[in-house]
PDB file of C-alpha atoms in Angstrom:
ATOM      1  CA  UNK A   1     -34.599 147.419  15.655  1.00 92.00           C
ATOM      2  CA  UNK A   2     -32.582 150.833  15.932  1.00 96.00           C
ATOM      3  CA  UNK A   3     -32.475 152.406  12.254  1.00 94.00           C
ATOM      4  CA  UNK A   4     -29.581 154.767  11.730  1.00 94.00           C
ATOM      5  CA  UNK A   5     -29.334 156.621   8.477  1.00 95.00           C
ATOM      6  CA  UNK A   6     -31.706 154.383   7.216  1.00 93.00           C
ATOM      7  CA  UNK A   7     -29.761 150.825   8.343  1.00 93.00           C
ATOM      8  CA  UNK A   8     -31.147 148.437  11.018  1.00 93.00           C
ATOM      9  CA  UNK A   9     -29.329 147.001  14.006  1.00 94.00           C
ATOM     10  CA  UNK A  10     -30.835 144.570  16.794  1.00 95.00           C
ATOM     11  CA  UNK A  11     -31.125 145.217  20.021  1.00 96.00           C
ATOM     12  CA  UNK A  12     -28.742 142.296  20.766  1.00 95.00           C
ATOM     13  CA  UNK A  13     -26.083 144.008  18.272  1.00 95.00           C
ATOM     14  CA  UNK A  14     -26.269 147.087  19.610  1.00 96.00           C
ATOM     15  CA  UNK A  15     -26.061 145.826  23.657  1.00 97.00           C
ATOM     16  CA  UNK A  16     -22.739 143.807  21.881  1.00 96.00           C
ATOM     17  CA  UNK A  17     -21.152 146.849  20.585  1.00 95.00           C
ATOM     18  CA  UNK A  18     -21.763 148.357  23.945  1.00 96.00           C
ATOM     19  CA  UNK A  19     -19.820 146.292  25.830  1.00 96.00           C
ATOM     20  CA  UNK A  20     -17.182 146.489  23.352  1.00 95.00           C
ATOM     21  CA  UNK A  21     -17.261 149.805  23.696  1.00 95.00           C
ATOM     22  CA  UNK A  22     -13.774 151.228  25.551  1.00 94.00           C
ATOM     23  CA  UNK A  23     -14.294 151.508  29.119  1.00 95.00           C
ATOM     24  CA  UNK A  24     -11.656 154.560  29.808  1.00 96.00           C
ATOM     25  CA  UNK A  25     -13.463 156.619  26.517  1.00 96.00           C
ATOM     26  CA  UNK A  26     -16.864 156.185  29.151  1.00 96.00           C
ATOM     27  CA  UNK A  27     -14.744 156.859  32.318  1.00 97.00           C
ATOM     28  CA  UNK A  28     -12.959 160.170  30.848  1.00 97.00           C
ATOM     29  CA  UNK A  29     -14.223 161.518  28.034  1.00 98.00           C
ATOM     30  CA  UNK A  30     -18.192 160.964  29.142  1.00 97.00           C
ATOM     31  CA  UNK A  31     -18.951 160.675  32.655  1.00 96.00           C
ATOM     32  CA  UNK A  32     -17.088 163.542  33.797  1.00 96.00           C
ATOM     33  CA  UNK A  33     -19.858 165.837  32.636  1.00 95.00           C
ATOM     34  CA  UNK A  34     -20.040 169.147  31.229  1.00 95.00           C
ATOM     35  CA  UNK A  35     -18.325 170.772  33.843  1.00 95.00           C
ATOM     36  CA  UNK A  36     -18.969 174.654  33.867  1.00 96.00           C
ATOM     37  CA  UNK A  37     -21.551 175.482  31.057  1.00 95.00           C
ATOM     38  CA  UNK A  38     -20.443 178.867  29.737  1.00 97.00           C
ATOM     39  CA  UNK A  39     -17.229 178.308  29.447  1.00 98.00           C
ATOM     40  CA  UNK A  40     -14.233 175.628  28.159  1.00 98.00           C
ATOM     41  CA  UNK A  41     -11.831 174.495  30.690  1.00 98.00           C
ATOM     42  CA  UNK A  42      -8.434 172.893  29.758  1.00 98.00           C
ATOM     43  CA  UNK A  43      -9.611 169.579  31.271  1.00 98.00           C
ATOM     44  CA  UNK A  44     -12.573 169.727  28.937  1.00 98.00           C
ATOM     45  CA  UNK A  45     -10.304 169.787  25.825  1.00 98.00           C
ATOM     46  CA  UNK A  46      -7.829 167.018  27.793  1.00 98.00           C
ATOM     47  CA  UNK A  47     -10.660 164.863  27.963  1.00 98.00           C
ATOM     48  CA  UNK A  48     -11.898 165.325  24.105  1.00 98.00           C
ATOM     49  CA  UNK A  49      -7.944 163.318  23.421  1.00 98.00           C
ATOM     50  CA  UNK A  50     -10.449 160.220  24.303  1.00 97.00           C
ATOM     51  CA  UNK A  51     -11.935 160.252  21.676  1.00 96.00           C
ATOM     52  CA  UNK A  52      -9.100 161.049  19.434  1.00 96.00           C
ATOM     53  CA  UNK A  53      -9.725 164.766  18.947  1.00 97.00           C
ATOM     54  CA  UNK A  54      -5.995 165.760  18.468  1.00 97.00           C
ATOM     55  CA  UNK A  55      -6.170 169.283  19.747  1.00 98.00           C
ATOM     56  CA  UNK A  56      -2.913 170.404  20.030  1.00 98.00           C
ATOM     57  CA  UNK A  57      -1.626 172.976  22.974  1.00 98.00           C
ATOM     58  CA  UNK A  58      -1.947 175.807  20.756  1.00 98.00           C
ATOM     59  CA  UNK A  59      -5.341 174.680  19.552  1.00 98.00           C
ATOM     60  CA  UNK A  60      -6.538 174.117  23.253  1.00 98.00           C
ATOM     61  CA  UNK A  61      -5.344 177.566  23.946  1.00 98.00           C
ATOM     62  CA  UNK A  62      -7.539 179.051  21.691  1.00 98.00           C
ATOM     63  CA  UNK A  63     -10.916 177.261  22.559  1.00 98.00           C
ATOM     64  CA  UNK A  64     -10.293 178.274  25.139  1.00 98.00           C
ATOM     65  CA  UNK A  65      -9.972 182.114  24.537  1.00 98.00           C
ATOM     66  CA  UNK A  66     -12.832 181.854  21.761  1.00 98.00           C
ATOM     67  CA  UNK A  67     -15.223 180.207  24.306  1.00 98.00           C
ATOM     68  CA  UNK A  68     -15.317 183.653  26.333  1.00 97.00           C
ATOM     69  CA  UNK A  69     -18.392 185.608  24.615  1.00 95.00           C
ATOM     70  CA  UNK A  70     -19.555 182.747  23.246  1.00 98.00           C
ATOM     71  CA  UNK A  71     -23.566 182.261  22.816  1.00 98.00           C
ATOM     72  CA  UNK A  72     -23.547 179.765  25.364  1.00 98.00           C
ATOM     73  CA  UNK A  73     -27.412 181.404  26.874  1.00 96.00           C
ATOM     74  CA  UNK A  74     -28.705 180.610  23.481  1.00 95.00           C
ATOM     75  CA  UNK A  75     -28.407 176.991  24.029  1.00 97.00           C
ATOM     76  CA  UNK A  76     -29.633 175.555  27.382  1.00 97.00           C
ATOM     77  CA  UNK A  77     -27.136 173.249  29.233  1.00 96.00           C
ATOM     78  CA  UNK A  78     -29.801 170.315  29.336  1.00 97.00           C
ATOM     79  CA  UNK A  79     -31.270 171.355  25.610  1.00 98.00           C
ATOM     80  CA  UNK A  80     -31.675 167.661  23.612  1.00 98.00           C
ATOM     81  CA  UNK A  81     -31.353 167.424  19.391  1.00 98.00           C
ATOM     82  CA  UNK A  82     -34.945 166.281  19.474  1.00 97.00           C
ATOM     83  CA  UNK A  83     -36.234 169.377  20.602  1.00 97.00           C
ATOM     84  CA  UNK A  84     -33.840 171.443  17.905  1.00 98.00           C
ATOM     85  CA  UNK A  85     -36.641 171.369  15.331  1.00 97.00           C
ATOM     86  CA  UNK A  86     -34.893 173.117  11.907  1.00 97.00           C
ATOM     87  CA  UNK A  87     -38.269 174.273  10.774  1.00 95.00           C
ATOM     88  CA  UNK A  88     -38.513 176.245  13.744  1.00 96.00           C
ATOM     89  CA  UNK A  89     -36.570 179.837  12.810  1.00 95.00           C
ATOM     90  CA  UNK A  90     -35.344 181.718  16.149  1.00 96.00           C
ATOM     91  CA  UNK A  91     -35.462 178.448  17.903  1.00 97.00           C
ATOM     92  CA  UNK A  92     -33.037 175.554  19.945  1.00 98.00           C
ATOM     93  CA  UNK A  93     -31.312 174.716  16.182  1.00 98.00           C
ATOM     94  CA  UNK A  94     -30.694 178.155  15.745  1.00 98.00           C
ATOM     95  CA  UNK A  95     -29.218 178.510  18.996  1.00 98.00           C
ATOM     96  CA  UNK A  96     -27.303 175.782  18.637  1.00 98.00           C
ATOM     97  CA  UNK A  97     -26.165 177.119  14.985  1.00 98.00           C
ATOM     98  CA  UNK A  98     -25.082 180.483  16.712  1.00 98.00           C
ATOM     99  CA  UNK A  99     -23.139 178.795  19.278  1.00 98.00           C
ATOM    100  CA  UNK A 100     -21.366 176.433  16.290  1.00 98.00           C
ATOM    101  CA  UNK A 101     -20.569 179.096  14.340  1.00 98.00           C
ATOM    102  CA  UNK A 102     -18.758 181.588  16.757  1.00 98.00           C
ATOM    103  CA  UNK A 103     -16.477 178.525  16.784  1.00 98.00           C
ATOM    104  CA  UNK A 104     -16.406 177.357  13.027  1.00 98.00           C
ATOM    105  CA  UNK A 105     -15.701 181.007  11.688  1.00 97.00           C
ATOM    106  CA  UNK A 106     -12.828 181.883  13.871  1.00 95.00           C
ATOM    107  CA  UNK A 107     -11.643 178.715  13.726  1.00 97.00           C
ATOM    108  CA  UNK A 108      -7.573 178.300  12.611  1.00 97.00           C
ATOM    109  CA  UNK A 109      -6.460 175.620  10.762  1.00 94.00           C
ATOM    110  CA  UNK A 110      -6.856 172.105  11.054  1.00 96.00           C
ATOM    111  CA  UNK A 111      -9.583 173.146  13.539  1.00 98.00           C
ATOM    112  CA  UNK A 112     -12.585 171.531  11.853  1.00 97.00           C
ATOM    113  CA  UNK A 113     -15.848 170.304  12.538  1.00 98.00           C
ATOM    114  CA  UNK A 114     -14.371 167.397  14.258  1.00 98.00           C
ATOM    115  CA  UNK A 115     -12.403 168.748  16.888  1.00 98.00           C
ATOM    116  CA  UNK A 116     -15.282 171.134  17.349  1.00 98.00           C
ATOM    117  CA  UNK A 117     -17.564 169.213  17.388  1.00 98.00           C
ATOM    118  CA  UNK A 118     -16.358 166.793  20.344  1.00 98.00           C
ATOM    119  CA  UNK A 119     -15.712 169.746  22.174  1.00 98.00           C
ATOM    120  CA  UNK A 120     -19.446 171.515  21.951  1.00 98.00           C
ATOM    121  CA  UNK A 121     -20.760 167.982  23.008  1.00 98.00           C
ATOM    122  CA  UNK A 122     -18.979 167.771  25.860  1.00 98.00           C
ATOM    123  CA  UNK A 123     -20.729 171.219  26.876  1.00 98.00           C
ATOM    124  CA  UNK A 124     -24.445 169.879  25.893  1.00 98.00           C
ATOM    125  CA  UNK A 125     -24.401 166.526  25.387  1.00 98.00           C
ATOM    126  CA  UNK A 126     -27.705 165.915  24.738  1.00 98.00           C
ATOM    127  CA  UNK A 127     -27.816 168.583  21.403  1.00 98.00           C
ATOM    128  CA  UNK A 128     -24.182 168.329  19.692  1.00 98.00           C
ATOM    129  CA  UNK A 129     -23.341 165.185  18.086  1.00 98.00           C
ATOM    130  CA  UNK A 130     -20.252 164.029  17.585  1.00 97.00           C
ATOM    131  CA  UNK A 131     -19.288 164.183  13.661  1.00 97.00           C
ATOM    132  CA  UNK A 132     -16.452 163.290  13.173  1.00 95.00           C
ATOM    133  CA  UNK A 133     -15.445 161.453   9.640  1.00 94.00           C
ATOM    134  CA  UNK A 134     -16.716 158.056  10.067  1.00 94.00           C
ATOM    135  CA  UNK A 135     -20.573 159.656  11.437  1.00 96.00           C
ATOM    136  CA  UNK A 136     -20.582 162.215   8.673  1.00 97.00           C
ATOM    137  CA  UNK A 137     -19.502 159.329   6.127  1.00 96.00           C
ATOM    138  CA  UNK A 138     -22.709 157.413   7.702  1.00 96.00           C
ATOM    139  CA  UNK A 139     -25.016 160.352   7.544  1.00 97.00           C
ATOM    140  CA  UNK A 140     -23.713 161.920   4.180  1.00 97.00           C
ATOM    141  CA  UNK A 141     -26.814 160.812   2.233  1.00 97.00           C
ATOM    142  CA  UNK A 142     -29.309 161.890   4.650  1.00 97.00           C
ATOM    143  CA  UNK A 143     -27.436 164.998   5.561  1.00 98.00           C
ATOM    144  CA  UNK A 144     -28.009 166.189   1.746  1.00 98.00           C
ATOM    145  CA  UNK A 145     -31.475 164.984   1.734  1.00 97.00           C
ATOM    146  CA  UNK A 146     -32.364 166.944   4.600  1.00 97.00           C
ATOM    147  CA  UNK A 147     -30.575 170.150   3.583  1.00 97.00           C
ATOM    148  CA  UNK A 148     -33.238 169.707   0.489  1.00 97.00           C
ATOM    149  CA  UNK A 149     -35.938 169.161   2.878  1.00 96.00           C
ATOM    150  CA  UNK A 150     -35.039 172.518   4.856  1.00 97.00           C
ATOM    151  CA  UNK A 151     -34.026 174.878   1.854  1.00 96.00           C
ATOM    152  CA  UNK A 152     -33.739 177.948   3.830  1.00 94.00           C
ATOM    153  CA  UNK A 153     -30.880 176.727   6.169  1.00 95.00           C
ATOM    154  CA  UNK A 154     -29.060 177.434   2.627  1.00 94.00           C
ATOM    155  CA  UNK A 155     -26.656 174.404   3.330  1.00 95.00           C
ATOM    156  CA  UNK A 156     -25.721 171.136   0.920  1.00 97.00           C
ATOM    157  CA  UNK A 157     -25.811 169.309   4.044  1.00 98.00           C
ATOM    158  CA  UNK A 158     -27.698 169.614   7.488  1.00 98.00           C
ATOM    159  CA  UNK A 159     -26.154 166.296   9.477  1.00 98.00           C
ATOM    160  CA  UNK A 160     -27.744 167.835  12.992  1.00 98.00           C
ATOM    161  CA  UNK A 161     -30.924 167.472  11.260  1.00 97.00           C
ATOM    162  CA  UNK A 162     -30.220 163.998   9.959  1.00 97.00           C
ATOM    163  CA  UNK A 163     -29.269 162.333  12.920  1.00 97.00           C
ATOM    164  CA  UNK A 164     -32.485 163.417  14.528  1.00 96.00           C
ATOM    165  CA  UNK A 165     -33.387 160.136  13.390  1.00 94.00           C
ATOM    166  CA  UNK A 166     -32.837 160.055  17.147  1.00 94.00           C
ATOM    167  CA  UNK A 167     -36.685 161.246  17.262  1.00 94.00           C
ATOM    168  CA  UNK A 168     -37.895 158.187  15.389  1.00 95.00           C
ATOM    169  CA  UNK A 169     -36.140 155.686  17.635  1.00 94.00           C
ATOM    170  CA  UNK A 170     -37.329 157.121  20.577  1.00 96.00           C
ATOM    171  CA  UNK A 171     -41.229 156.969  18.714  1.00 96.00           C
ATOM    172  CA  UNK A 172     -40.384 153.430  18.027  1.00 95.00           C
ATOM    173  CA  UNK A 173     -39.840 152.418  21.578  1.00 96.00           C
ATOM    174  CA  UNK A 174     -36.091 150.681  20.427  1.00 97.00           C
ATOM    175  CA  UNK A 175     -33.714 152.919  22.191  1.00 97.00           C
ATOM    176  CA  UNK A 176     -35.838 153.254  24.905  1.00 97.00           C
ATOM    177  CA  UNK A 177     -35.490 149.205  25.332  1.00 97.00           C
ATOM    178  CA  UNK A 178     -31.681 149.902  24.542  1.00 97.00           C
ATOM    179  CA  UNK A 179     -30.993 151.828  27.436  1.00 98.00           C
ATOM    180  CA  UNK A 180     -32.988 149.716  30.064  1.00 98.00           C
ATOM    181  CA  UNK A 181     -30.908 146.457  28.533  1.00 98.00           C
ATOM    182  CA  UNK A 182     -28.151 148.784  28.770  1.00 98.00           C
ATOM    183  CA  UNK A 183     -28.917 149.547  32.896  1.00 98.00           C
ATOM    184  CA  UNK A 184     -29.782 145.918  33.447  1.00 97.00           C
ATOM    185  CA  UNK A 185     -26.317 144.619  32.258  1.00 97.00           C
ATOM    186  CA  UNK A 186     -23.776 143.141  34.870  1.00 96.00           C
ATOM    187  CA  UNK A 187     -20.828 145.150  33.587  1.00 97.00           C
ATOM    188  CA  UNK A 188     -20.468 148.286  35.253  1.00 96.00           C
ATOM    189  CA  UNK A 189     -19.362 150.303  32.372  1.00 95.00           C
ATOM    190  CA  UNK A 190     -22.441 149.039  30.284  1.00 97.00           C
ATOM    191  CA  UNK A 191     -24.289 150.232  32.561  1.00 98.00           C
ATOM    192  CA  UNK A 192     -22.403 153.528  32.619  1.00 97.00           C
ATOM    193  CA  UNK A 193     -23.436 153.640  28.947  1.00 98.00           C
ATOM    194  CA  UNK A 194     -26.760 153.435  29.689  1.00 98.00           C
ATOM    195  CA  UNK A 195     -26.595 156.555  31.376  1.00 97.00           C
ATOM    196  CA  UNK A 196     -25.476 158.786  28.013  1.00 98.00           C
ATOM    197  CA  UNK A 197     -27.599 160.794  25.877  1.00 98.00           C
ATOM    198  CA  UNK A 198     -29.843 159.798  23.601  1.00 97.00           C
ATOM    199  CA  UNK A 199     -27.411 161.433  20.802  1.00 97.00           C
ATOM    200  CA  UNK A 200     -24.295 159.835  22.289  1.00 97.00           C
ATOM    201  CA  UNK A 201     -26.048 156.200  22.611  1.00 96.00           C
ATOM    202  CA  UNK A 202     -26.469 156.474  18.743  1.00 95.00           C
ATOM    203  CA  UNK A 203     -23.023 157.704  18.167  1.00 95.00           C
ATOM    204  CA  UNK A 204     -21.412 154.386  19.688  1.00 94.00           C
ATOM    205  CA  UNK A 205     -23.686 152.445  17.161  1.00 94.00           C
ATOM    206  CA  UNK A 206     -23.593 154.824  14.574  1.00 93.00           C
ATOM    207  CA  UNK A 207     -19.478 153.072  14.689  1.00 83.00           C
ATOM    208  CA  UNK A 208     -21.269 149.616  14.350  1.00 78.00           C
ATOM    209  CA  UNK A 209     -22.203 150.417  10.765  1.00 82.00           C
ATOM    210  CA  UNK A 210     -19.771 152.782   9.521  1.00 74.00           C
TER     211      UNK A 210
END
């Protein structure tokens, strides 16, 4: 069994919602890649529309200006959530915070954590998850639990930290048998999926259960 946010789903489920999964979000949104790593292209926010990110042309404009000087050294283009340990002070999930937050503070409005959010993981796709409002409803719980856990991140919610729930599925062997059903499926664009990041894998289940 997978376990996200504390609720089960079978390996069968989970290879079902996988193929139900829309082919042209894999095709254009995902398998692209991050393109250039230190900075945001207009394709790169073009792309994020997959996935419903409804950046306007003014928004895109200004990603794109506020993604020059960015942190992006602090965060390593193959850097994964499981290795962003928020114990760890002057580490990857500080890096990763830094990079966030030259984003989040500038940010105009109506540019949440959303639109964001599907931008940064297209530029590391193995640390930023996608949180939009039906993950963060998911994670909610768990997010406030583990901003209690980690007191001085001084937040009422720490979803990064929650969804490295990624860690325990990975311990359990269950995503790691998730991906090689994924690669052994007949469809081609299940077997694109299997080729995602642990974080994005649990992101098209974490839908399954929302």
């Amino acid at each position: 069994m997978l376990v996200l946010a504390g609720r089960s789903i079978g390996i069968e489920a989970a290879v079902a919602q996988a193929h139900a999964y829309p082919k042209v979000t894999v095709a254009c949104y995902d398998l692209p890649g991050p393109g250039p790593v230190d900075a945001i292209t207009a394709g790169d926010i073009a792309r994020t529309h997959k996935v419903r990110s409804r950046i306007s042309h003014a928004q895109r404009d200004w990603f794109l200006r506020t993604a020059v000087g960015a942190p992006w050294a602090a965060v390593p283009a193959q850097a994964r959530l499981v290795d962003a340990d928020p114990n760890v002070s002057g580490g990857l999930y500080d890096g990763a915070q830094a990079l966030y937050e030259h984003f989040r503070t500038a940010a105009p409005r109506q540019v949440g954590v959303a639109k964001i959010s599907k931008v940064l993981h297209l530029k590391r796709p193995g640390l930023f998850p996608i949180l939009d409002s039906k993950v963060m409803a998911v994670y909610r719980s768990q997010a406030r639990a583990a901003a209690a856990r980690y007191p001085h991140r001084g937040r009422r919610a720490l979803f990064w930290a929650a969804i490295r729930d990624v860690c325990a599925n990975l311990d359990s062997g269950a995503l790691p048998l998730f991906r090689n059903r994924l690669a052994q499926s007949e469809t081609e664009h299940v077997r694109q999926i299997a080729g995602l990041t642990d974080v994005r894998l649990l992101d098209l289940l974490t839908w399954a259960i929302a």
